[in-house]
């Protein structure tokens, strides 16, 4: 039997657990002590990240008539890609109204009665629908979150009948939100191409041109009575190309790895958080590298985030582009389709950067 056909254990909705009023969390959500939010690898328990944030970019400036303003912005994005693999963008062209409405609509979805959400219960064959785990390993420690996963692109995989019919605005908002984000990802792909000295369409073409993949994962992190023992989402890098995250505006939770520390992202109003995924690491032959991130939870507030994944066409071979392969820097990764690549996380669940690093001996 294909190991990805069904979940290895009965699915428990974390939101239902949280709402049941339990004071201590079940064993299967308790992480080993070194993986807990407050564990520090090399002993700096007093590390304070309150003054540090990922770079903030005003995207409007890439359209400036002033060439020096344009170049300055491109160079800020280039530094952010190399140094953090994460940045926030404001003035990105997506209406703050649409962002807010879409996020609040999803919050309403998660607040619907359990029976209604169960109609969309997912399986590991496609992951589409309402889910509560990533990975199919029996006995694995689980994360403190539920999610809804849907395909937006390519068109052949877009099936609004698999999207929630409630709230009534869901399908229309997801369509409009998706169209806007695909456009924004197109702009960012051009920026990344130019910054790497390529023709502006080269990354997009390497992703399959018009036939790129795009999917939305809406994460719901319920309140947790023992937030120090678990994680909302374990450390991982995003397997795809590039991610645009719309975080909750009321509560922080995303943390980005920087050396041995985890930096909490302080969300800026109306911004998207952009990050580089493993496929861009492969295409750029590790000039840009994806970075591990995780989510912490808290006992006071639940949190909703929308992760929009922009991916290569799933059956194209992705390998380091010839522009980045030289005698001194041979290709670090073998060719692989994204379909093959993502089986790893879909089987094992979040595993830091283990997958992309396992592909090469000299990262
Ligand atoms: C993800 C992710 C971060 C967040 O869905 O891949 O990293 O803040 N989400 O929910
Ligand atoms: Ni992620």
Tab-separated table of C-alpha atoms and ligand atoms in Angstrom:
chain	number	residue	atom	x	y	z
A	1	UNK	CA	0.000	0.000	0.000
A	2	UNK	CA	1.159	3.509	-0.768
A	3	UNK	CA	2.229	4.957	2.563
A	4	UNK	CA	0.612	8.279	1.693
A	5	UNK	CA	-2.931	6.968	1.354
A	6	UNK	CA	-4.159	7.440	4.872
A	7	UNK	CA	-3.189	8.917	8.228
A	8	UNK	CA	-1.455	6.454	10.546
A	9	UNK	CA	-3.565	7.429	13.558
A	10	UNK	CA	-7.016	8.938	14.121
A	11	UNK	CA	-6.962	12.682	13.519
A	12	UNK	CA	-7.512	14.954	16.501
A	13	UNK	CA	-8.449	18.581	15.813
A	14	UNK	CA	-6.156	20.740	17.902
A	15	UNK	CA	-8.778	23.470	18.056
A	16	UNK	CA	-11.268	21.026	19.615
A	17	UNK	CA	-8.640	19.955	22.155
A	18	UNK	CA	-7.941	23.567	22.995
A	19	UNK	CA	-11.623	24.412	23.348
A	20	UNK	CA	-12.242	21.383	25.588
A	21	UNK	CA	-10.537	23.353	28.343
A	22	UNK	CA	-7.721	20.892	29.097
A	23	UNK	CA	-5.046	22.296	31.409
A	24	UNK	CA	-2.232	20.084	30.198
A	25	UNK	CA	-1.511	19.019	26.640
A	26	UNK	CA	-1.441	15.369	25.495
A	27	UNK	CA	1.927	13.644	25.335
A	28	UNK	CA	2.030	13.575	21.528
A	29	UNK	CA	2.330	17.389	21.384
A	30	UNK	CA	5.118	17.571	23.994
A	31	UNK	CA	8.426	18.157	22.215
A	32	UNK	CA	11.743	16.793	23.501
A	33	UNK	CA	13.316	19.470	25.673
A	34	UNK	CA	15.912	20.601	23.092
A	35	UNK	CA	13.168	21.364	20.581
A	36	UNK	CA	11.036	23.468	22.908
A	37	UNK	CA	10.640	27.200	22.322
A	38	UNK	CA	12.912	28.305	25.138
A	39	UNK	CA	15.709	25.835	24.643
A	40	UNK	CA	18.947	27.401	23.413
A	41	UNK	CA	21.675	25.380	21.773
A	42	UNK	CA	24.713	27.232	22.978
A	43	UNK	CA	23.578	28.568	26.274
A	44	UNK	CA	22.579	32.193	25.603
A	45	UNK	CA	19.368	32.197	27.594
A	46	UNK	CA	19.347	35.963	27.907
A	47	UNK	CA	19.341	36.516	24.167
A	48	UNK	CA	16.896	39.342	23.479
A	49	UNK	CA	15.431	39.642	19.992
A	50	UNK	CA	13.072	42.502	20.776
A	51	UNK	CA	15.166	45.031	18.838
A	52	UNK	CA	15.834	42.791	15.846
A	53	UNK	CA	13.488	42.270	12.930
A	54	UNK	CA	13.694	40.933	9.395
A	55	UNK	CA	14.270	43.682	6.770
A	56	UNK	CA	11.328	45.837	5.694
A	57	UNK	CA	11.056	46.816	2.029
A	58	UNK	CA	8.825	49.476	0.464
A	59	UNK	CA	8.066	47.736	-2.814
A	60	UNK	CA	6.637	50.879	-4.432
A	61	UNK	CA	10.178	52.185	-4.853
A	62	UNK	CA	10.991	49.590	-7.514
A	63	UNK	CA	8.715	51.615	-9.833
A	64	UNK	CA	10.353	54.946	-9.015
A	65	UNK	CA	11.376	57.197	-11.925
A	66	UNK	CA	14.591	57.810	-10.074
A	67	UNK	CA	17.049	55.097	-11.044
A	68	UNK	CA	19.072	55.446	-7.866
A	69	UNK	CA	15.934	54.874	-5.764
A	70	UNK	CA	15.122	51.776	-7.848
A	71	UNK	CA	18.627	50.404	-7.519
A	72	UNK	CA	18.728	51.083	-3.807
A	73	UNK	CA	15.523	49.056	-3.326
A	74	UNK	CA	16.746	46.201	-5.502
A	75	UNK	CA	19.914	46.119	-3.494
A	76	UNK	CA	18.013	46.041	-0.168
A	77	UNK	CA	16.034	43.060	-1.465
A	78	UNK	CA	19.226	41.391	-2.641
A	79	UNK	CA	20.828	41.814	0.787
A	80	UNK	CA	17.683	40.538	2.502
A	81	UNK	CA	17.638	37.434	0.270
A	82	UNK	CA	21.284	36.643	0.963
A	83	UNK	CA	21.400	37.558	4.600
A	84	UNK	CA	17.984	36.478	5.918
A	85	UNK	CA	16.019	34.730	3.130
A	86	UNK	CA	13.120	36.588	4.771
A	87	UNK	CA	11.785	40.131	4.462
A	88	UNK	CA	8.516	42.034	4.802
A	89	UNK	CA	7.076	44.092	1.954
A	90	UNK	CA	4.689	47.036	2.196
A	91	UNK	CA	3.127	49.033	-0.654
A	92	UNK	CA	3.025	45.809	-2.618
A	93	UNK	CA	-0.147	46.631	-4.521
A	94	UNK	CA	-2.526	44.219	-2.752
A	95	UNK	CA	-5.333	46.098	-1.044
A	96	UNK	CA	-5.186	46.064	2.781
A	97	UNK	CA	-8.980	45.615	2.719
A	98	UNK	CA	-8.716	42.412	0.715
A	99	UNK	CA	-5.956	41.118	3.009
A	100	UNK	CA	-7.972	41.784	6.115
A	101	UNK	CA	-11.239	40.435	4.724
A	102	UNK	CA	-9.597	37.251	3.527
A	103	UNK	CA	-7.868	36.608	6.861
A	104	UNK	CA	-10.998	37.358	8.888
A	105	UNK	CA	-13.077	35.138	6.593
A	106	UNK	CA	-10.678	32.258	7.336
A	107	UNK	CA	-10.889	32.993	11.049
A	108	UNK	CA	-14.675	32.618	10.697
A	109	UNK	CA	-14.185	29.345	8.866
A	110	UNK	CA	-12.197	27.918	11.769
A	111	UNK	CA	-14.860	29.140	14.168
A	112	UNK	CA	-17.585	27.162	12.377
A	113	UNK	CA	-18.906	24.022	14.089
A	114	UNK	CA	-16.589	21.040	13.801
A	115	UNK	CA	-19.073	18.968	11.718
A	116	UNK	CA	-19.049	21.570	8.958
A	117	UNK	CA	-15.264	21.647	8.783
A	118	UNK	CA	-15.074	17.850	8.857
A	119	UNK	CA	-16.740	17.742	5.434
A	120	UNK	CA	-13.388	18.926	4.097
A	121	UNK	CA	-11.215	16.508	6.126
A	122	UNK	CA	-8.069	15.812	4.123
A	123	UNK	CA	-5.904	12.765	3.468
A	124	UNK	CA	-2.172	12.551	2.808
A	125	UNK	CA	-2.714	11.654	-0.869
A	126	UNK	CA	-3.106	15.320	-1.839
A	127	UNK	CA	-3.302	17.142	1.490
A	128	UNK	CA	-6.147	19.238	0.074
A	129	UNK	CA	-8.712	20.268	2.657
A	130	UNK	CA	-8.934	20.514	6.435
A	131	UNK	CA	-5.929	18.941	8.143
A	132	UNK	CA	-4.204	18.610	11.488
A	133	UNK	CA	-0.847	17.034	10.723
A	134	UNK	CA	1.975	17.084	8.222
A	135	UNK	CA	3.717	13.754	7.725
A	136	UNK	CA	2.492	10.188	8.087
A	137	UNK	CA	4.977	8.662	10.511
A	138	UNK	CA	3.229	6.683	13.187
A	139	UNK	CA	3.934	7.936	16.680
A	140	UNK	CA	5.458	11.241	15.475
A	141	UNK	CA	5.244	14.237	17.792
A	142	UNK	CA	2.609	16.566	16.410
A	143	UNK	CA	2.377	20.338	16.086
A	144	UNK	CA	-0.190	22.495	17.857
A	145	UNK	CA	-2.168	23.612	14.775
A	146	UNK	CA	-4.886	22.832	12.263
A	147	UNK	CA	-4.869	24.047	8.676
A	148	UNK	CA	-6.758	24.259	5.396
A	149	UNK	CA	-4.782	23.534	2.234
A	150	UNK	CA	-5.965	24.278	-1.323
A	151	UNK	CA	-4.591	24.474	-4.849
A	152	UNK	CA	-4.872	27.723	-6.772
A	153	UNK	CA	-2.589	27.068	-9.734
A	154	UNK	CA	-2.274	25.447	-12.181
A	155	UNK	CA	-5.863	25.935	-13.351
A	156	UNK	CA	-6.235	22.198	-13.859
A	157	UNK	CA	-5.840	21.660	-10.098
A	158	UNK	CA	-8.018	24.596	-9.051
A	159	UNK	CA	-11.322	23.225	-7.837
A	160	UNK	CA	-13.372	25.705	-5.815
A	161	UNK	CA	-15.769	22.890	-4.916
A	162	UNK	CA	-13.028	21.626	-2.617
A	163	UNK	CA	-12.834	25.044	-0.925
A	164	UNK	CA	-15.179	25.825	1.962
A	165	UNK	CA	-18.702	26.843	0.932
A	166	UNK	CA	-18.946	28.750	4.211
A	167	UNK	CA	-18.426	31.565	5.052
A	168	UNK	CA	-20.419	32.471	1.900
A	169	UNK	CA	-17.669	34.851	0.729
A	170	UNK	CA	-14.936	32.190	0.913
A	171	UNK	CA	-14.625	31.087	-2.703
A	172	UNK	CA	-14.833	34.573	-4.118
A	173	UNK	CA	-12.317	35.996	-1.654
A	174	UNK	CA	-9.870	33.136	-2.181
A	175	UNK	CA	-10.088	33.675	-5.958
A	176	UNK	CA	-9.449	37.383	-5.699
A	177	UNK	CA	-6.724	36.971	-3.100
A	178	UNK	CA	-5.045	34.271	-5.187
A	179	UNK	CA	-5.076	36.352	-8.386
A	180	UNK	CA	-3.479	39.264	-6.549
A	181	UNK	CA	-0.817	37.119	-4.932
A	182	UNK	CA	0.108	35.349	-8.158
A	183	UNK	CA	0.724	38.797	-9.667
A	184	UNK	CA	2.815	39.930	-6.728
A	185	UNK	CA	4.868	36.728	-6.850
A	186	UNK	CA	5.476	37.410	-10.551
A	187	UNK	CA	6.887	40.830	-9.682
A	188	UNK	CA	9.112	39.402	-6.952
A	189	UNK	CA	10.391	36.671	-9.276
A	190	UNK	CA	11.518	39.389	-11.685
A	191	UNK	CA	13.261	41.253	-8.893
A	192	UNK	CA	15.088	38.094	-7.821
A	193	UNK	CA	16.118	37.359	-11.424
A	194	UNK	CA	17.469	40.869	-11.972
A	195	UNK	CA	19.308	40.795	-8.654
A	196	UNK	CA	21.041	37.583	-9.675
A	197	UNK	CA	22.107	39.043	-13.007
A	198	UNK	CA	19.599	37.051	-15.062
A	199	UNK	CA	17.086	38.218	-17.656
A	200	UNK	CA	13.990	39.304	-15.751
A	201	UNK	CA	11.857	36.370	-16.924
A	202	UNK	CA	14.398	33.653	-16.322
A	203	UNK	CA	13.242	32.488	-12.900
A	204	UNK	CA	9.631	32.531	-13.974
A	205	UNK	CA	10.505	30.498	-17.062
A	206	UNK	CA	12.501	28.027	-14.990
A	207	UNK	CA	9.365	27.603	-12.855
A	208	UNK	CA	7.337	26.724	-15.963
A	209	UNK	CA	6.219	30.151	-17.236
A	210	UNK	CA	2.435	30.352	-17.109
A	211	UNK	CA	2.167	26.895	-15.646
A	212	UNK	CA	3.570	27.581	-12.204
A	213	UNK	CA	2.019	26.026	-9.138
A	214	UNK	CA	0.460	28.029	-6.352
A	215	UNK	CA	-1.298	26.842	-3.241
A	216	UNK	CA	-2.640	28.306	-0.047
A	217	UNK	CA	-2.183	26.873	3.407
A	218	UNK	CA	-4.231	28.634	6.049
A	219	UNK	CA	-2.812	27.873	9.466
A	220	UNK	CA	-4.871	28.034	12.648
A	221	UNK	CA	-2.925	27.985	15.912
A	222	UNK	CA	-5.340	27.535	18.819
A	223	UNK	CA	-4.590	28.824	22.316
A	224	UNK	CA	-2.363	26.410	24.127
A	225	UNK	CA	-2.416	25.808	27.897
A	226	UNK	CA	1.310	24.843	27.928
A	227	UNK	CA	2.948	26.846	25.146
A	228	UNK	CA	6.467	26.226	26.481
A	229	UNK	CA	6.255	22.504	25.796
A	230	UNK	CA	5.213	22.529	22.152
A	231	UNK	CA	5.357	24.356	18.807
A	232	UNK	CA	2.633	25.524	16.446
A	233	UNK	CA	4.784	24.463	13.513
A	234	UNK	CA	8.134	22.688	13.867
A	235	UNK	CA	11.305	24.014	12.222
A	236	UNK	CA	11.267	23.614	8.438
A	237	UNK	CA	12.241	25.366	5.274
A	238	UNK	CA	9.496	25.753	2.692
A	239	UNK	CA	9.987	23.088	0.011
A	240	UNK	CA	8.655	25.243	-2.840
A	241	UNK	CA	9.890	28.365	-4.595
A	242	UNK	CA	8.807	31.399	-2.648
A	243	UNK	CA	6.242	31.988	0.105
A	244	UNK	CA	4.117	35.057	0.823
A	245	UNK	CA	2.830	34.914	4.366
A	246	UNK	CA	-0.002	37.047	5.669
A	247	UNK	CA	0.426	36.862	9.447
A	248	UNK	CA	-2.108	37.621	12.142
A	249	UNK	CA	-1.988	41.298	12.957
A	250	UNK	CA	-2.746	40.783	16.630
A	251	UNK	CA	-0.220	38.228	17.700
A	252	UNK	CA	3.334	37.313	16.721
A	253	UNK	CA	4.347	33.672	16.389
A	254	UNK	CA	6.683	33.173	13.443
A	255	UNK	CA	10.365	32.783	14.317
A	256	UNK	CA	13.230	32.743	11.833
A	257	UNK	CA	16.527	31.020	12.500
A	258	UNK	CA	19.584	33.217	12.687
A	259	UNK	CA	22.656	31.200	13.667
A	260	UNK	CA	21.735	29.489	16.913
A	261	UNK	CA	18.985	31.959	17.745
A	262	UNK	CA	15.348	32.283	16.771
A	263	UNK	CA	14.200	35.784	15.867
A	264	UNK	CA	10.511	36.544	16.366
A	265	UNK	CA	9.085	38.390	13.369
A	266	UNK	CA	7.282	41.556	14.445
A	267	UNK	CA	4.532	41.907	11.833
A	268	UNK	CA	4.173	45.340	10.245
A	269	UNK	CA	0.596	46.472	9.393
A	270	UNK	CA	-0.520	45.490	5.873
A	271	UNK	CA	2.770	43.775	5.067
A	272	UNK	CA	3.445	40.373	3.570
A	273	UNK	CA	6.340	38.307	4.847
A	274	UNK	CA	8.308	36.950	1.878
A	275	UNK	CA	10.668	34.007	2.117
A	276	UNK	CA	12.868	31.975	-0.178
A	277	UNK	CA	12.066	28.273	-0.509
A	278	UNK	CA	14.232	25.264	-1.340
A	279	UNK	CA	13.555	25.376	-5.105
A	280	UNK	CA	15.144	28.821	-5.381
A	281	UNK	CA	18.082	27.510	-3.388
A	282	UNK	CA	18.445	24.703	-5.945
A	283	UNK	CA	17.993	26.919	-9.043
A	284	UNK	CA	20.452	29.523	-7.736
A	285	UNK	CA	22.928	26.780	-6.752
A	286	UNK	CA	22.710	28.034	-3.155
A	287	UNK	CA	23.486	31.691	-3.861
A	288	UNK	CA	20.134	32.209	-2.174
A	289	UNK	CA	19.377	29.741	0.591
A	290	UNK	CA	16.080	28.920	2.238
A	291	UNK	CA	16.082	29.468	5.982
A	292	UNK	CA	14.491	27.457	8.757
A	293	UNK	CA	11.536	28.905	10.540
A	294	UNK	CA	9.003	27.737	13.134
A	295	UNK	CA	5.926	28.971	14.945
A	296	UNK	CA	5.422	29.347	18.692
A	297	UNK	CA	1.997	29.399	20.316
A	298	UNK	CA	0.622	31.133	23.378
A	299	UNK	CA	-2.044	30.698	26.016
A	300	UNK	CA	-3.863	33.985	25.478
A	301	UNK	CA	-4.693	34.263	21.803
A	302	UNK	CA	-5.245	32.016	18.848
A	303	UNK	CA	-3.499	32.966	15.610
A	304	UNK	CA	-4.398	32.724	11.904
A	305	UNK	CA	-1.845	32.957	9.093
A	306	UNK	CA	-2.150	32.514	5.327
A	307	UNK	CA	0.881	30.988	3.609
A	308	UNK	CA	0.744	31.315	-0.173
A	309	UNK	CA	3.274	29.026	-1.835
A	310	UNK	CA	4.563	29.852	-5.308
A	311	UNK	CA	6.124	26.741	-6.820
A	312	UNK	CA	7.638	25.379	-10.011
A	313	UNK	CA	5.361	23.385	-12.321
A	314	UNK	CA	5.334	20.102	-10.478
A	315	UNK	CA	6.667	17.778	-13.192
A	316	UNK	CA	9.532	19.969	-14.439
A	317	UNK	CA	13.070	18.988	-13.599
A	318	UNK	CA	14.549	21.613	-11.306
A	319	UNK	CA	18.335	21.878	-11.156
A	320	UNK	CA	20.944	24.596	-10.676
A	321	UNK	CA	20.741	27.066	-13.600
A	322	UNK	CA	23.754	26.976	-15.879
A	323	UNK	CA	24.533	30.631	-15.051
A	324	UNK	CA	25.398	29.545	-11.497
A	325	UNK	CA	27.425	26.475	-12.292
A	326	UNK	CA	31.147	26.901	-12.918
A	327	UNK	CA	34.228	24.740	-12.674
A	328	UNK	CA	34.876	26.167	-9.222
A	329	UNK	CA	31.287	25.845	-8.181
A	330	UNK	CA	29.795	22.693	-9.609
A	331	UNK	CA	26.081	21.968	-9.375
A	332	UNK	CA	25.300	21.252	-5.735
A	333	UNK	CA	21.991	19.494	-6.377
A	334	UNK	CA	20.841	16.756	-8.733
A	335	UNK	CA	17.836	17.425	-11.015
A	336	UNK	CA	14.525	16.575	-9.390
A	337	UNK	CA	10.883	17.426	-10.029
A	338	UNK	CA	8.962	19.329	-7.384
A	339	UNK	CA	6.496	16.419	-7.249
A	340	UNK	CA	9.322	14.158	-6.119
A	341	UNK	CA	10.861	16.752	-3.859
A	342	UNK	CA	7.783	17.448	-1.781
A	343	UNK	CA	7.135	13.798	-0.990
A	344	UNK	CA	9.773	14.091	1.704
A	345	UNK	CA	8.000	16.681	3.863
A	346	UNK	CA	4.659	15.067	3.070
A	347	UNK	CA	5.948	11.794	4.503
A	348	UNK	CA	8.247	12.869	7.313
A	349	UNK	CA	6.681	16.178	8.315
A	350	UNK	CA	8.750	19.306	9.098
A	351	UNK	CA	12.472	18.395	9.433
A	352	UNK	CA	14.407	21.653	9.468
A	353	UNK	CA	16.640	21.830	6.395
A	354	UNK	CA	17.400	18.121	6.394
A	355	UNK	CA	16.069	17.472	2.911
A	356	UNK	CA	17.836	20.114	0.866
A	357	UNK	CA	21.048	19.525	2.825
A	358	UNK	CA	20.886	15.786	2.244
A	359	UNK	CA	21.080	16.370	-1.507
A	360	UNK	CA	24.568	17.797	-1.463
A	361	UNK	CA	27.780	17.017	0.347
A	362	UNK	CA	29.072	20.615	0.405
A	363	UNK	CA	26.208	23.012	1.197
B	1	LIG	C1	4.208	27.685	6.713
B	1	LIG	C2	4.744	28.632	7.715
B	1	LIG	C3	4.362	30.380	9.322
B	1	LIG	C4	3.264	30.995	10.122
B	1	LIG	O1	2.964	27.540	6.646
B	1	LIG	O2	5.036	27.083	5.973
B	1	LIG	O3	5.937	28.692	7.861
B	1	LIG	O4	3.520	32.039	10.726
B	1	LIG	N1	3.887	29.387	8.430
B	1	LIG	O5	2.165	30.447	10.170
B	2	LIG	NI1	6.996	27.716	6.281
